[in-house]
Amino acid sequence: MPEMIYADAVREGLAEEMRRDKLVWALGEDLSTAHTSTSANQYKDLIEEFGPRRIVNAPISESTIMGAGVGAAVAGTRPIADLRSIDFAMCAIDELVNQAAKIRYMFGGQARVPLVARMAIGTRRGAAAQHSQSYESWFVHIPGLIVVTPSTPADGKGLLKSAIRCDDPVVFMEHKELWGAKGEVSADPEHLVPLGKARIARVGKDLTIVAWSRMVVLACKAAEELATAGIDAEVIDLRTLWPWDQEAVFASVRKTRRLLVPQEAVLAGGFAGEVAATVAEALGDVLKTSVRRLGAPRMPVPYAPPLEDEYRITDRQIVATARSMCR
Amino acid sequence: MPEMIYADAVREGLAEEMRRDKLVWALGEDLSTAHTSTSANQYKDLIEEFGPRRIVNAPISESTIMGAGVGAAVAGTRPIADLRSIDFAMCAIDELVNQAAKIRYMFGGQARVPLVARMAIGTRRGAAAQHSQSYESWFVHIPGLIVVTPSTPADGKGLLKSAIRCDDPVVFMEHKELWGAKGEVSADPEHLVPLGKARIARVGKDLTIVAWSRMVVLACKAAEELATAGIDAEVIDLRTLWPWDQEAVFASVRKTRRLLVPQEAVLAGGFAGEVAATVAEALGDVLKTSVRRLGAPRMPVPYAPPLEDEYRITDRQIVATARSMCR
Amino acid sequence: MPPAATAGTERSNQTERIFGMFKTMLLIRAFDEAAHQMLVEGLVHGSVHQSIGQEAIAVAVCGNMRRDDLIQSNHRGHAHAIAKGANPTAMMKELFGRVGGTNGGKGGSMHIADFSVGMLGANGILADGMSLAAGAAQAVTLKGEDKVVGVFVGDGSTNRGPFYESLNWAKVFHLPLLVVCEDNGYASTTATSSVTSGGGPAVRAASFDIPVVSVDGNDLRAVDAAAAELIERIRNGGGPQFLHAATYRLTGHVSKDQGMYRPAGEFEQRWDHEPVRRCEAWLAEQGVSPGDIEAAHSAAQAAIATSVAEAKLAPFPAPSLAYADVQDVGGPSCPK
Amino acid sequence: MPPAATAGTERSNQTERIFGMFKTMLLIRAFDEAAHQMLVEGLVHGSVHQSIGQEAIAVAVCGNMRRDDLIQSNHRGHAHAIAKGANPTAMMKELFGRVGGTNGGKGGSMHIADFSVGMLGANGILADGMSLAAGAAQAVTLKGEDKVVGVFVGDGSTNRGPFYESLNWAKVFHLPLLVVCEDNGYASTTATSSVTSGGGPAVRAASFDIPVVSVDGNDLRAVDAAAAELIERIRNGGGPQFLHAATYRLTGHVSKDQGMYRPAGEFEQRWDHEPVRRCEAWLAEQGVSPGDIEAAHSAAQAAIATSVAEAKLAPFPAPSLAYADVQDVGGPSCPK
Ligand SMILES: Cc1ncc(C[n+]2csc(CCOP(=O)(O)OP(=O)(O)O)c2C)c(N)n1
Ligand SMILES: Cc1ncc(C[n+]2csc(CCOP(=O)(O)OP(=O)(O)O)c2C)c(N)n1
Ligand SMILES: [Mg+2]
Ligand SMILES: [Mg+2]
């Protein structure tokens, strides 16, 4: 399988789906030209292949990027509305929550909303308070939405393809610091990664670490270090936060009897709480030690590097917490 | 103490603060005239006393109601930006999350944002998908925000007054089905209810029920019924979801060794998960039985009454779950 | 959907056409009166926004559309739905929350939709329909169809940002979109003029280089003529068009609102300008007999009475249906 | 803040005034060049948006304001801050993320703010400054102050909804607000004209009945005259005013962007119209000597070199400061 970076993998996934179905199209700011600039190359050269009616360079109108995406999905096309980042998606929450998520239901199944709402998450060095947010947990709370957080180039491609083919709205969240990450990616245009299925990133028996997005990378790194200390951690990459693969998590926790959920987002109100609470409810009697979460302190993301480092969860913190749980 | 309904209590609280400090003012749609219509009377007659510059009838411009509130707070006044309901507040999330919550921090403490962002939550009979939402958990996840969910007329008044006097942004969430609720309310204009302090709504020893907003009413009702079955439940009304009174909850759970957290909102990603996860982490070894949550199924709020009833958490469900926990 | 023509040899085509639209207006009015009454009686839940006094706009706009054209409605959506051809009985069942409702009882008044006639739904969030309609129009162009998309927006709602974003969007992408502003002078309890600067929605729309036509929205024939022209332009590739229709809401804003915030006398005075009576007078001038007009009234009343009767008899949906149609993957499972 | 006048008996007051503003332009340009260089060297983090080629607008607008007037900036905020009187050394320290930075190292380039000179902050979310500024202006009126509030908005950002909502708001409430649209023809990599319909921001603002003045934003004296007039009108109770200033960004959009999306030749050609050289030519005509002009250049370079040197020496803030200034009640506690 060819190696490629995450940004190239998701672009290839989109291009394949656009070739396959001419009702697939994308809209967002600077889609046609961003490749000569500083962005992530997710759309590089696509306008040349698909033209400006399918790679739509939008005005700075987040509400309408999302809203038009919803309307176009309802009217039978498959738009990818790219808000570029969750930070800017804050300007289009209403259209996502009040419209995209509810239309199928409140109209009694008369309509479908095959929309991909694409919005990158994650801290990026020096990006500060308004360009470094991670609110994946919000959308888990919104009935009607599917929430996808791929951690590898292969999953980025395979899950984007599944998201595009899905008949319900999918919030697709890349991580800004993963766009340059390398990995093997299937070249088969029919290779899809299913929504709602976790991936066991590392098999282990002493402790289950449940992670998603960039935290998977850190969890795997932590697991290697834990191994040198004689702790055999299992790392589960959830891939999809809604629906999340409870079966895979429960099976792992039944085996390891310990659960650690590290997340990049602010701890309070984050998705780690959902996982931890669900496991504590269902498997409280199985656990050898209390469930544990890690997450950022409840503060906006600061700018200066040493302050930003206070915000970031590190593999060292995962190691330390895991060790304390296995004592 | 005089008895009054919730809507009258919060109005009295606002009027008292406006009399006390002429930099307190309110902005929102239909504030001046709503009292002749069908709304909740939260502003009835206030424009007559305070004039149209302090009770500002706004255009239908949710983004700007919130944004102007933020700007006016930064510039030294104390606005109450009323979005009328969380459903409409979806149109102003950006201004709340990207601006109000971050300004003090990202400007290094140069500015303060003494804003009250008022937005009612809750299911109201027949209000359906776009007028019945409860997203209090979202704002727990946003550093910089305080989140208030009063359950009684007294707390509605006392907490609104604290929110107005607070120098940081407060999301103040009334419940649409509580506006008509009656209760005793202090007439002392200096009676404030502190932010971040829970109220023990009922003392008990067998089980801790943690609730907020309208769910407190149901929890208390359930507790009375549980008492007839020999189960002595303690009901904690959190009042404030951020900061939430961990001390009070931990003390109660240490005593009862059982925790049930029922919420009105959709279970997945809700605040009950935060409480349950926190207790499971900290007191996992104290618990006699696994923590338990209750929350709405992950579906939009349906319209037809028998369908809406499927969405609603009831006191009967609280009773049944509590009984199963105490077996 | 052009209304079905009544046979009548002595009348001109135009008279027949207007008489047909008149009947649709009557149906809407009867529906809205019944909906309100049923709310008062507790059989309809939540809130009901009537279009009484505003019927001409919906009827004339939709009367110039094809069945496969699309409309995006707002919170005041009954008139739009009926005008586009939705079945009033299915609509009434929806308001009752019963089986056979347009939305299966899941939506109610504020979310009434009938995709089979191109009615893409009422909407409880003001002005959101603007971008949804723009997107639908974009889908139409992408698919190479020749459909027109119409969107209804209230005067008060035009102060929301999405209104402007969508106007710009529709013009930039040259979309087949007809924006219809139903300007009834009020936004809920607030006189719109008190919170709107300058010349209002029509002037603002024109600043996006979108052609604007302003009409007396209570004059059915005027709206009909304007809508015909604008829809023709759109169908011929003319891009987005804007119709500004002045009207007046003859009821409270919602549910049981009595409209006490209106200046004394305004309400009564406006009854003299309402579209049904005005159209009736014109029809009489054209030689439509009092008997035929009376028969039209009775037919509308009877039709809606039947709708109400049927709605009363329809069962509520099974509770398990609450769990359906959330999403294919990850939807809630029914506890039973 | 009017720039300090240089002594010079033989020059007119107007020449002195413009020469002072010229020096502020030089300071801004030197700052932005240095900021970019330091980003390349890795000492400045995240992203940097330069105002090179656009300096005249910030300088002339803020040059007509009092120190206690307020401005609300956007993502391209260095020029606004310096023009309003912020200390470039404190700003450079902020870009370095160091102690002594305007925001204590918490904000960086995109959030630069200096409340002591009425600079209410740069902003990473486009057009949000519009409603914040409207609110600040509303606070000004509520407090009975006579301050003016200015807000800077890019051409691309005027396609966002809050722009329109805020224009309507400012006019309805008759607020002391000056909206300054810096129209540089681009929004990031996109030519704004390709995504903007009609006559653009000026025409649209006028549709809200807000007086609009359009100027060549690269002509310092023209912007100065227009700003003086508009600010005077506002101070005299004239309500909101709109200044549309055409300009050109002579660098990439952000950080290391090379601006390759621009048509060949455009970039080079525009250098001939940039405000510093044009102002320099005018000053020479007025008899300002080459030596004085050269000295002004050197002074600006030297000042910013000192800022950079000081920023390099300043320490990073203690990690515990990350936990400060979140909120009084319920803020995170420092783990140490
Ligand atoms: C975004 C949003 N804000 C507020 C409301 C509450 N609301 C419902 S109808 C209405 C007034 C709408 O006025 P207008 O647009 O003129 O339409 P009309 O009711 O007159 O037909 C308001 C404020 C809402 N539904 N959505
Ligand atoms: C709401 C929002 N959308 C998108 C962005 C990303 N972005 C930053 S600057 C920019 C272009 C802004 O163009 P313009 O308003 O013309 O200002 P200029 O950069 O030309 O000064 C974009 C799209 C953002 N910061 N905020
Ligand atoms: Mg209206
Ligand atoms: Mg620009």
PDB file of C-alpha atoms in Angstrom, chain B residues 29-34 36-38 57-63 87-88 91 125-131 133 297-308 310-311, chain C residues 44-46 94-95 97 105-108 110-111 123-126 156-157 159-160 187-190 195 254 256-257 260-261 316-319 322-323 326-327 330 332 336:
ATOM      1  CA  GLU B  29     -36.380  40.488  21.082  1.00  0.00           C
ATOM      2  CA  ASP B  30     -39.809  41.667  22.224  1.00  0.00           C
ATOM      3  CA  LEU B  31     -38.658  42.733  25.686  1.00  0.00           C
ATOM      4  CA  SER B  32     -40.855  45.783  25.877  1.00  0.00           C
ATOM      5  CA  THR B  33     -44.080  44.375  24.620  1.00  0.00           C
ATOM      6  CA  ALA B  34     -44.029  40.686  25.254  1.00  0.00           C
ATOM      7  CA  THR B  36     -49.271  41.680  26.197  1.00  0.00           C
ATOM      8  CA  SER B  37     -48.543  38.528  24.286  1.00  0.00           C
ATOM      9  CA  THR B  38     -47.999  34.928  25.187  1.00  0.00           C
ATOM     10  CA  ASN B  57     -36.221  45.842  22.124  1.00  0.00           C
ATOM     11  CA  ALA B  58     -33.873  44.345  19.580  1.00  0.00           C
ATOM     12  CA  PRO B  59     -34.226  43.520  15.918  1.00  0.00           C
ATOM     13  CA  ILE B  60     -34.239  39.814  15.090  1.00  0.00           C
ATOM     14  CA  SER B  61     -30.461  39.623  15.116  1.00  0.00           C
ATOM     15  CA  GLU B  62     -29.345  36.965  17.550  1.00  0.00           C
ATOM     16  CA  SER B  63     -25.652  37.227  16.625  1.00  0.00           C
ATOM     17  CA  ASP B  87     -32.839  27.105  20.448  1.00  0.00           C
ATOM     18  CA  PHE B  88     -32.413  30.648  19.134  1.00  0.00           C
ATOM     19  CA  CYS B  91     -27.592  31.586  16.151  1.00  0.00           C
ATOM     20  CA  ARG B 125     -45.497  20.598  25.563  1.00  0.00           C
ATOM     21  CA  GLY B 126     -45.857  20.367  21.808  1.00  0.00           C
ATOM     22  CA  ALA B 127     -42.953  22.696  21.103  1.00  0.00           C
ATOM     23  CA  ALA B 128     -41.170  20.019  19.049  1.00  0.00           C
ATOM     24  CA  ALA B 129     -37.647  19.715  17.709  1.00  0.00           C
ATOM     25  CA  GLN B 130     -36.572  23.349  17.375  1.00  0.00           C
ATOM     26  CA  HIS B 131     -38.126  24.807  20.517  1.00  0.00           C
ATOM     27  CA  GLN B 133     -33.710  21.826  23.509  1.00  0.00           C
ATOM     28  CA  PRO B 297     -33.013   8.982  24.159  1.00  0.00           C
ATOM     29  CA  ARG B 298     -30.750  10.405  21.491  1.00  0.00           C
ATOM     30  CA  MET B 299     -33.533  11.761  19.277  1.00  0.00           C
ATOM     31  CA  PRO B 300     -34.873  15.206  18.452  1.00  0.00           C
ATOM     32  CA  VAL B 301     -37.914  16.178  20.497  1.00  0.00           C
ATOM     33  CA  PRO B 302     -40.971  14.834  18.675  1.00  0.00           C
ATOM     34  CA  TYR B 303     -44.254  16.712  18.467  1.00  0.00           C
ATOM     35  CA  ALA B 304     -47.142  14.319  19.101  1.00  0.00           C
ATOM     36  CA  PRO B 305     -47.771  14.000  22.843  1.00  0.00           C
ATOM     37  CA  PRO B 306     -47.307  10.225  23.067  1.00  0.00           C
ATOM     38  CA  LEU B 307     -44.030  10.548  21.189  1.00  0.00           C
ATOM     39  CA  GLU B 308     -42.889  13.476  23.309  1.00  0.00           C
ATOM     40  CA  GLU B 310     -41.036   8.849  25.058  1.00  0.00           C
ATOM     41  CA  TYR B 311     -38.487  11.632  25.092  1.00  0.00           C
TER      42      TYR B 311
ATOM     43  CA  VAL C  44     -53.593  21.033  18.625  1.00  0.00           C
ATOM     44  CA  HIS C  45     -50.431  21.461  20.693  1.00  0.00           C
ATOM     45  CA  GLY C  46     -47.605  23.930  21.003  1.00  0.00           C
ATOM     46  CA  GLU C  94     -50.166  16.674  11.622  1.00  0.00           C
ATOM     47  CA  LEU C  95     -51.325  19.539  13.800  1.00  0.00           C
ATOM     48  CA  GLY C  97     -50.077  14.864  16.053  1.00  0.00           C
ATOM     49  CA  GLY C 105     -46.997  13.505  13.860  1.00  0.00           C
ATOM     50  CA  LYS C 106     -43.349  14.236  14.442  1.00  0.00           C
ATOM     51  CA  GLY C 107     -43.320  17.888  13.456  1.00  0.00           C
ATOM     52  CA  GLY C 108     -46.562  19.719  14.124  1.00  0.00           C
ATOM     53  CA  MET C 110     -44.077  24.726  12.820  1.00  0.00           C
ATOM     54  CA  HIS C 111     -42.450  21.924  10.831  1.00  0.00           C
ATOM     55  CA  ASN C 123     -39.121  26.185   9.858  1.00  0.00           C
ATOM     56  CA  GLY C 124     -39.031  27.293  13.469  1.00  0.00           C
ATOM     57  CA  ILE C 125     -35.793  29.232  13.115  1.00  0.00           C
ATOM     58  CA  LEU C 126     -36.262  32.571  11.409  1.00  0.00           C
ATOM     59  CA  GLY C 156     -38.743  40.961  10.887  1.00  0.00           C
ATOM     60  CA  SER C 157     -36.609  38.007   9.864  1.00  0.00           C
ATOM     61  CA  ASN C 159     -32.760  41.642  10.073  1.00  0.00           C
ATOM     62  CA  ARG C 160     -30.977  38.324  10.586  1.00  0.00           C
ATOM     63  CA  ALA C 187     -42.234  40.789  14.095  1.00  0.00           C
ATOM     64  CA  SER C 188     -44.065  39.091  16.894  1.00  0.00           C
ATOM     65  CA  THR C 189     -45.003  41.966  19.245  1.00  0.00           C
ATOM     66  CA  THR C 190     -42.619  44.493  17.732  1.00  0.00           C
ATOM     67  CA  VAL C 195     -36.039  48.000  14.582  1.00  0.00           C
ATOM     68  CA  VAL C 254     -49.055  33.091  17.570  1.00  0.00           C
ATOM     69  CA  LYS C 256     -53.599  32.848  21.737  1.00  0.00           C
ATOM     70  CA  ASP C 257     -51.876  36.216  21.325  1.00  0.00           C
ATOM     71  CA  MET C 260     -52.734  44.103  22.142  1.00  0.00           C
ATOM     72  CA  TYR C 261     -49.453  45.820  21.202  1.00  0.00           C
ATOM     73  CA  PHE C 316     -51.891   8.795  17.752  1.00  0.00           C
ATOM     74  CA  PRO C 317     -48.717   7.192  16.427  1.00  0.00           C
ATOM     75  CA  ALA C 318     -47.357   4.235  18.308  1.00  0.00           C
ATOM     76  CA  PRO C 319     -44.765   5.372  20.868  1.00  0.00           C
ATOM     77  CA  ALA C 322     -40.517   8.145  18.281  1.00  0.00           C
ATOM     78  CA  TYR C 323     -37.340   6.147  17.738  1.00  0.00           C
ATOM     79  CA  VAL C 326     -33.248   9.720  13.664  1.00  0.00           C
ATOM     80  CA  GLN C 327     -30.343   8.269  11.687  1.00  0.00           C
ATOM     81  CA  GLY C 330     -26.313   5.154  15.691  1.00  0.00           C
ATOM     82  CA  PRO C 332     -31.651   5.189  19.455  1.00  0.00           C
ATOM     83  CA  LYS C 336     -39.543  -2.083  24.123  1.00  0.00           C
TER      84      LYS C 336
END
